[in-house]
JSON list of C-alpha atoms in Angstrom, two decimals:
[
{"chain": "H", "resi": 43, "resn": "MET", "atom": "CA", "xyz": [-80.64, -29.33, -135.90]},
{"chain": "H", "resi": 44, "resn": "GLU", "atom": "CA", "xyz": [-78.99, -32.57, -135.81]},
{"chain": "H", "resi": 45, "resn": "VAL", "atom": "CA", "xyz": [-79.28, -34.24, -139.56]},
{"chain": "H", "resi": 46, "resn": "LEU", "atom": "CA", "xyz": [-78.53, -37.83, -141.06]},
{"chain": "H", "resi": 47, "resn": "PHE", "atom": "CA", "xyz": [-76.62, -37.67, -144.53]},
{"chain": "H", "resi": 48, "resn": "PHE", "atom": "CA", "xyz": [-77.68, -40.18, -147.19]},
{"chain": "H", "resi": 49, "resn": "LYS", "atom": "CA", "xyz": [-75.30, -38.69, -150.03]},
{"chain": "H", "resi": 50, "resn": "ASP", "atom": "CA", "xyz": [-71.76, -37.06, -149.72]},
{"chain": "H", "resi": 51, "resn": "VAL", "atom": "CA", "xyz": [-72.40, -33.29, -149.19]},
{"chain": "H", "resi": 52, "resn": "GLU", "atom": "CA", "xyz": [-68.43, -31.80, -150.29]},
{"chain": "H", "resi": 53, "resn": "GLY", "atom": "CA", "xyz": [-66.96, -29.88, -147.34]},
{"chain": "H", "resi": 54, "resn": "VAL", "atom": "CA", "xyz": [-69.79, -30.56, -144.92]},
{"chain": "H", "resi": 55, "resn": "ALA", "atom": "CA", "xyz": [-70.42, -34.43, -144.46]},
{"chain": "H", "resi": 56, "resn": "LYS", "atom": "CA", "xyz": [-70.26, -37.90, -146.00]},
{"chain": "H", "resi": 57, "resn": "ALA", "atom": "CA", "xyz": [-73.19, -40.19, -146.34]},
{"chain": "H", "resi": 58, "resn": "GLY", "atom": "CA", "xyz": [-74.14, -41.99, -143.50]},
{"chain": "H", "resi": 59, "resn": "GLU", "atom": "CA", "xyz": [-72.80, -39.39, -140.93]},
{"chain": "H", "resi": 60, "resn": "ILE", "atom": "CA", "xyz": [-74.80, -37.55, -138.42]},
{"chain": "H", "resi": 61, "resn": "LYS", "atom": "CA", "xyz": [-73.82, -33.88, -138.04]},
{"chain": "H", "resi": 62, "resn": "ASN", "atom": "CA", "xyz": [-75.47, -30.88, -136.36]},
{"chain": "H", "resi": 63, "resn": "VAL", "atom": "CA", "xyz": [-76.07, -28.00, -139.15]},
{"chain": "H", "resi": 64, "resn": "LYS", "atom": "CA", "xyz": [-78.00, -24.66, -139.22]},
{"chain": "H", "resi": 65, "resn": "ASP", "atom": "CA", "xyz": [-82.08, -24.57, -139.44]},
{"chain": "H", "resi": 66, "resn": "GLY", "atom": "CA", "xyz": [-82.20, -23.00, -142.67]},
{"chain": "H", "resi": 67, "resn": "PHE", "atom": "CA", "xyz": [-79.10, -24.79, -144.16]},
{"chain": "H", "resi": 68, "resn": "ALA", "atom": "CA", "xyz": [-81.36, -28.12, -143.55]},
{"chain": "H", "resi": 69, "resn": "ARG", "atom": "CA", "xyz": [-84.57, -26.89, -144.27]},
{"chain": "H", "resi": 70, "resn": "ASN", "atom": "CA", "xyz": [-83.75, -25.14, -147.65]},
{"chain": "H", "resi": 71, "resn": "TYR", "atom": "CA", "xyz": [-81.25, -27.08, -149.27]},
{"chain": "H", "resi": 72, "resn": "LEU", "atom": "CA", "xyz": [-80.13, -30.73, -147.65]},
{"chain": "H", "resi": 73, "resn": "PHE", "atom": "CA", "xyz": [-84.16, -31.63, -147.22]},
{"chain": "H", "resi": 74, "resn": "LYS", "atom": "CA", "xyz": [-85.22, -30.09, -150.60]},
{"chain": "H", "resi": 75, "resn": "LYS", "atom": "CA", "xyz": [-82.43, -31.70, -152.40]},
{"chain": "H", "resi": 76, "resn": "LYS", "atom": "CA", "xyz": [-82.48, -35.06, -150.79]},
{"chain": "H", "resi": 77, "resn": "LEU", "atom": "CA", "xyz": [-79.10, -34.87, -149.51]},
{"chain": "H", "resi": 78, "resn": "ALA", "atom": "CA", "xyz": [-79.90, -35.52, -145.63]},
{"chain": "H", "resi": 79, "resn": "VAL", "atom": "CA", "xyz": [-83.01, -36.18, -143.25]},
{"chain": "H", "resi": 80, "resn": "LYS", "atom": "CA", "xyz": [-83.73, -34.99, -139.84]},
{"chain": "H", "resi": 81, "resn": "ALA", "atom": "CA", "xyz": [-81.93, -37.11, -137.06]},
{"chain": "H", "resi": 82, "resn": "THR", "atom": "CA", "xyz": [-85.30, -39.32, -135.70]},
{"chain": "H", "resi": 83, "resn": "LYS", "atom": "CA", "xyz": [-85.24, -42.81, -134.18]},
{"chain": "H", "resi": 84, "resn": "GLY", "atom": "CA", "xyz": [-86.80, -44.36, -137.38]},
{"chain": "H", "resi": 85, "resn": "ASN", "atom": "CA", "xyz": [-84.43, -42.26, -139.71]},
{"chain": "H", "resi": 86, "resn": "ARG", "atom": "CA", "xyz": [-81.28, -43.52, -137.60]},
{"chain": "H", "resi": 87, "resn": "GLU", "atom": "CA", "xyz": [-82.54, -47.19, -138.31]},
{"chain": "H", "resi": 88, "resn": "LYS", "atom": "CA", "xyz": [-82.67, -46.59, -142.23]},
{"chain": "H", "resi": 89, "resn": "LEU", "atom": "CA", "xyz": [-79.01, -45.03, -141.62]},
{"chain": "H", "resi": 90, "resn": "LYS", "atom": "CA", "xyz": [-78.06, -48.15, -140.34]},
{"chain": "H", "resi": 91, "resn": "LYS", "atom": "CA", "xyz": [-79.07, -50.41, -142.88]},
{"chain": "H", "resi": 92, "resn": "LEU", "atom": "CA", "xyz": [-77.69, -47.50, -145.22]},
{"chain": "H", "resi": 93, "resn": "GLN", "atom": "CA", "xyz": [-74.11, -47.68, -143.75]},
{"chain": "H", "resi": 94, "resn": "GLU", "atom": "CA", "xyz": [-74.50, -51.78, -143.96]},
{"chain": "H", "resi": 95, "resn": "LYS", "atom": "CA", "xyz": [-75.48, -51.44, -147.73]},
{"chain": "H", "resi": 96, "resn": "LEU", "atom": "CA", "xyz": [-72.29, -48.61, -148.45]},
{"chain": "H", "resi": 97, "resn": "LEU", "atom": "CA", "xyz": [-70.00, -51.08, -146.64]},
{"chain": "H", "resi": 98, "resn": "GLN", "atom": "CA", "xyz": [-71.33, -54.06, -149.10]},
{"chain": "H", "resi": 99, "resn": "GLU", "atom": "CA", "xyz": [-70.90, -51.49, -152.26]},
{"chain": "H", "resi": 100, "resn": "GLU", "atom": "CA", "xyz": [-67.24, -50.63, -150.92]},
{"chain": "H", "resi": 101, "resn": "ALA", "atom": "CA", "xyz": [-66.58, -54.30, -150.52]},
{"chain": "H", "resi": 102, "resn": "ALA", "atom": "CA", "xyz": [-67.66, -54.74, -154.23]},
{"chain": "H", "resi": 103, "resn": "LYS", "atom": "CA", "xyz": [-65.89, -51.93, -155.21]},
{"chain": "H", "resi": 104, "resn": "ILE", "atom": "CA", "xyz": [-62.46, -52.89, -154.05]},
{"chain": "H", "resi": 105, "resn": "LYS", "atom": "CA", "xyz": [-62.88, -56.59, -154.89]},
{"chain": "H", "resi": 106, "resn": "ARG", "atom": "CA", "xyz": [-63.31, -55.27, -158.43]},
{"chain": "H", "resi": 107, "resn": "ALA", "atom": "CA", "xyz": [-60.40, -53.14, -158.49]},
{"chain": "H", "resi": 108, "resn": "GLU", "atom": "CA", "xyz": [-58.57, -56.10, -156.94]},
{"chain": "H", "resi": 109, "resn": "GLU", "atom": "CA", "xyz": [-59.47, -58.18, -159.92]},
{"chain": "H", "resi": 110, "resn": "LEU", "atom": "CA", "xyz": [-58.80, -55.67, -162.62]},
{"chain": "H", "resi": 111, "resn": "SER", "atom": "CA", "xyz": [-55.08, -55.11, -161.09]},
{"chain": "H", "resi": 112, "resn": "LYS", "atom": "CA", "xyz": [-54.70, -58.35, -161.61]},
{"chain": "H", "resi": 113, "resn": "LYS", "atom": "CA", "xyz": [-55.67, -58.37, -165.44]},
{"chain": "H", "resi": 114, "resn": "ILE", "atom": "CA", "xyz": [-53.46, -55.57, -166.06]},
{"chain": "H", "resi": 115, "resn": "GLU", "atom": "CA", "xyz": [-50.40, -56.52, -164.56]},
{"chain": "H", "resi": 116, "resn": "GLU", "atom": "CA", "xyz": [-50.74, -59.74, -166.70]},
{"chain": "H", "resi": 117, "resn": "THR", "atom": "CA", "xyz": [-51.25, -57.22, -169.82]},
{"chain": "H", "resi": 118, "resn": "LYS", "atom": "CA", "xyz": [-48.64, -56.08, -171.80]},
{"chain": "H", "resi": 119, "resn": "ILE", "atom": "CA", "xyz": [-49.03, -53.55, -174.80]},
{"chain": "H", "resi": 120, "resn": "SER", "atom": "CA", "xyz": [-47.04, -52.41, -177.26]},
{"chain": "H", "resi": 121, "resn": "PHE", "atom": "CA", "xyz": [-46.67, -49.35, -179.57]},
{"chain": "H", "resi": 122, "resn": "THR", "atom": "CA", "xyz": [-44.65, -48.88, -183.12]},
{"chain": "H", "resi": 123, "resn": "LYS", "atom": "CA", "xyz": [-44.06, -45.00, -183.64]},
{"chain": "H", "resi": 124, "resn": "LYS", "atom": "CA", "xyz": [-41.60, -43.65, -186.30]},
{"chain": "H", "resi": 125, "resn": "SER", "atom": "CA", "xyz": [-38.28, -42.76, -184.04]},
{"chain": "H", "resi": 126, "resn": "GLY", "atom": "CA", "xyz": [-35.25, -40.49, -184.76]},
{"chain": "H", "resi": 127, "resn": "GLU", "atom": "CA", "xyz": [-32.15, -41.60, -184.67]},
{"chain": "H", "resi": 128, "resn": "LYS", "atom": "CA", "xyz": [-31.56, -41.26, -180.80]},
{"chain": "H", "resi": 129, "resn": "GLY", "atom": "CA", "xyz": [-34.42, -43.13, -179.92]},
{"chain": "H", "resi": 130, "resn": "ARG", "atom": "CA", "xyz": [-36.77, -40.21, -179.57]},
{"chain": "H", "resi": 131, "resn": "LEU", "atom": "CA", "xyz": [-40.02, -40.32, -181.08]},
{"chain": "H", "resi": 132, "resn": "TYR", "atom": "CA", "xyz": [-41.38, -37.99, -183.50]},
{"chain": "H", "resi": 133, "resn": "GLY", "atom": "CA", "xyz": [-44.97, -37.95, -182.09]},
{"chain": "H", "resi": 134, "resn": "ALA", "atom": "CA", "xyz": [-45.66, -39.51, -178.68]},
{"chain": "H", "resi": 135, "resn": "VAL", "atom": "CA", "xyz": [-47.69, -42.01, -176.36]},
{"chain": "H", "resi": 136, "resn": "THR", "atom": "CA", "xyz": [-50.09, -40.43, -174.37]},
{"chain": "H", "resi": 137, "resn": "SER", "atom": "CA", "xyz": [-52.50, -41.84, -171.52]},
{"chain": "H", "resi": 138, "resn": "GLN", "atom": "CA", "xyz": [-55.37, -41.77, -174.08]},
{"chain": "H", "resi": 139, "resn": "ASP", "atom": "CA", "xyz": [-53.27, -43.98, -176.46]},
{"chain": "H", "resi": 140, "resn": "ILE", "atom": "CA", "xyz": [-52.95, -46.29, -173.70]},
{"chain": "H", "resi": 141, "resn": "ALA", "atom": "CA", "xyz": [-56.52, -46.09, -172.38]},
{"chain": "H", "resi": 142, "resn": "ASN", "atom": "CA", "xyz": [-57.68, -47.06, -176.17]},
{"chain": "H", "resi": 143, "resn": "GLU", "atom": "CA", "xyz": [-55.03, -49.89, -176.51]},
{"chain": "H", "resi": 144, "resn": "LEU", "atom": "CA", "xyz": [-56.33, -51.43, -173.10]},
{"chain": "H", "resi": 145, "resn": "SER", "atom": "CA", "xyz": [-59.88, -51.04, -174.11]},
{"chain": "H", "resi": 146, "resn": "ASN", "atom": "CA", "xyz": [-59.08, -53.03, -177.46]},
{"chain": "H", "resi": 147, "resn": "LYS", "atom": "CA", "xyz": [-57.74, -55.78, -175.20]},
{"chain": "H", "resi": 148, "resn": "GLY", "atom": "CA", "xyz": [-61.10, -55.52, -172.91]},
{"chain": "H", "resi": 149, "resn": "ILE", "atom": "CA", "xyz": [-59.92, -53.67, -170.24]},
{"chain": "H", "resi": 150, "resn": "ASP", "atom": "CA", "xyz": [-61.80, -49.85, -169.60]},
{"chain": "H", "resi": 151, "resn": "ILE", "atom": "CA", "xyz": [-59.87, -47.45, -167.90]},
{"chain": "H", "resi": 152, "resn": "ASP", "atom": "CA", "xyz": [-60.41, -43.57, -168.05]},
{"chain": "H", "resi": 153, "resn": "LYS", "atom": "CA", "xyz": [-57.48, -41.76, -168.91]},
{"chain": "H", "resi": 154, "resn": "LYS", "atom": "CA", "xyz": [-57.14, -39.96, -165.79]},
{"chain": "H", "resi": 155, "resn": "GLN", "atom": "CA", "xyz": [-56.54, -42.96, -163.88]},
{"chain": "H", "resi": 156, "resn": "ILE", "atom": "CA", "xyz": [-53.18, -43.61, -165.98]},
{"chain": "H", "resi": 157, "resn": "ALA", "atom": "CA", "xyz": [-50.19, -41.94, -163.82]},
{"chain": "H", "resi": 158, "resn": "LEU", "atom": "CA", "xyz": [-48.31, -40.37, -166.88]},
{"chain": "H", "resi": 159, "resn": "GLU", "atom": "CA", "xyz": [-46.41, -37.41, -165.68]},
{"chain": "H", "resi": 160, "resn": "ASN", "atom": "CA", "xyz": [-45.21, -36.40, -169.57]},
{"chain": "H", "resi": 161, "resn": "PRO", "atom": "CA", "xyz": [-46.24, -38.48, -172.67]},
{"chain": "H", "resi": 162, "resn": "ILE", "atom": "CA", "xyz": [-43.81, -41.15, -173.68]},
{"chain": "H", "resi": 163, "resn": "LYS", "atom": "CA", "xyz": [-41.19, -40.17, -175.97]},
{"chain": "H", "resi": 164, "resn": "GLU", "atom": "CA", "xyz": [-38.65, -42.63, -176.15]},
{"chain": "H", "resi": 165, "resn": "LEU", "atom": "CA", "xyz": [-38.39, -46.11, -177.45]},
{"chain": "H", "resi": 166, "resn": "GLY", "atom": "CA", "xyz": [-38.34, -48.61, -174.86]},
{"chain": "H", "resi": 167, "resn": "THR", "atom": "CA", "xyz": [-40.06, -50.60, -172.20]},
{"chain": "H", "resi": 168, "resn": "HIS", "atom": "CA", "xyz": [-42.26, -47.98, -169.72]},
{"chain": "H", "resi": 169, "resn": "LYS", "atom": "CA", "xyz": [-43.73, -49.23, -166.24]},
{"chain": "H", "resi": 170, "resn": "ILE", "atom": "CA", "xyz": [-46.75, -46.78, -165.92]},
{"chain": "H", "resi": 171, "resn": "THR", "atom": "CA", "xyz": [-49.13, -46.60, -162.96]},
{"chain": "H", "resi": 172, "resn": "ILE", "atom": "CA", "xyz": [-52.64, -46.89, -163.12]},
{"chain": "H", "resi": 173, "resn": "ASN", "atom": "CA", "xyz": [-54.89, -45.64, -160.04]},
{"chain": "H", "resi": 174, "resn": "LEU", "atom": "CA", "xyz": [-57.90, -47.87, -159.99]},
{"chain": "H", "resi": 175, "resn": "TYR", "atom": "CA", "xyz": [-59.40, -47.27, -156.73]},
{"chain": "H", "resi": 176, "resn": "LYS", "atom": "CA", "xyz": [-58.49, -45.36, -153.54]},
{"chain": "H", "resi": 177, "resn": "ASN", "atom": "CA", "xyz": [-55.05, -47.11, -152.52]},
{"chain": "H", "resi": 178, "resn": "ILE", "atom": "CA", "xyz": [-55.36, -50.16, -155.07]},
{"chain": "H", "resi": 179, "resn": "LYS", "atom": "CA", "xyz": [-52.83, -49.68, -158.21]},
{"chain": "H", "resi": 180, "resn": "ALA", "atom": "CA", "xyz": [-51.77, -51.60, -160.93]},
{"chain": "H", "resi": 181, "resn": "THR", "atom": "CA", "xyz": [-48.35, -51.53, -162.94]},
{"chain": "H", "resi": 182, "resn": "LEU", "atom": "CA", "xyz": [-48.84, -52.01, -166.82]},
{"chain": "H", "resi": 183, "resn": "GLU", "atom": "CA", "xyz": [-45.79, -52.60, -168.87]},
{"chain": "H", "resi": 184, "resn": "VAL", "atom": "CA", "xyz": [-45.77, -50.55, -172.08]},
{"chain": "H", "resi": 185, "resn": "GLU", "atom": "CA", "xyz": [-43.06, -51.29, -175.06]},
{"chain": "H", "resi": 186, "resn": "VAL", "atom": "CA", "xyz": [-42.43, -48.73, -177.68]},
{"chain": "H", "resi": 187, "resn": "ASN", "atom": "CA", "xyz": [-40.80, -49.72, -180.92]},
{"chain": "H", "resi": 188, "resn": "GLY", "atom": "CA", "xyz": [-39.41, -48.09, -183.85]},
{"chain": "H", "resi": 189, "resn": "GLU", "atom": "CA", "xyz": [-40.81, -47.93, -187.02]},
{"chain": "H", "resi": 190, "resn": "SER", "atom": "CA", "xyz": [-38.93, -50.06, -189.49]}
]
């Protein structure tokens, strides 16, 4: 049966696609959960409108991500932590710490968006990559100072 997908179904199709699926899968799962509808002429017209709406939403998300990227690149955050003689921190600066500090500055970022392989454990200036949306990234400068 040919169906139009209104929402993403992992491993099957993305919203806006037309695919052939088994009749039982369509009736018992896709239609009941309102993830897809039968591919009729009327529904195809609805799909065109949906695709236009999705394109507008995508453009808006990209624009917001680019604006946020500029704002992040202009921002510099710093932490003061206790450290040893050789510049090693007793604690660490984690992605959650960075997300909280950005939130205090009015930039809401999820800690999962911060590409920090390991917590920062050394004094100095560190450049951190933040994944905002698809291939839009920002670089944040994080300064870690020793406590006197």
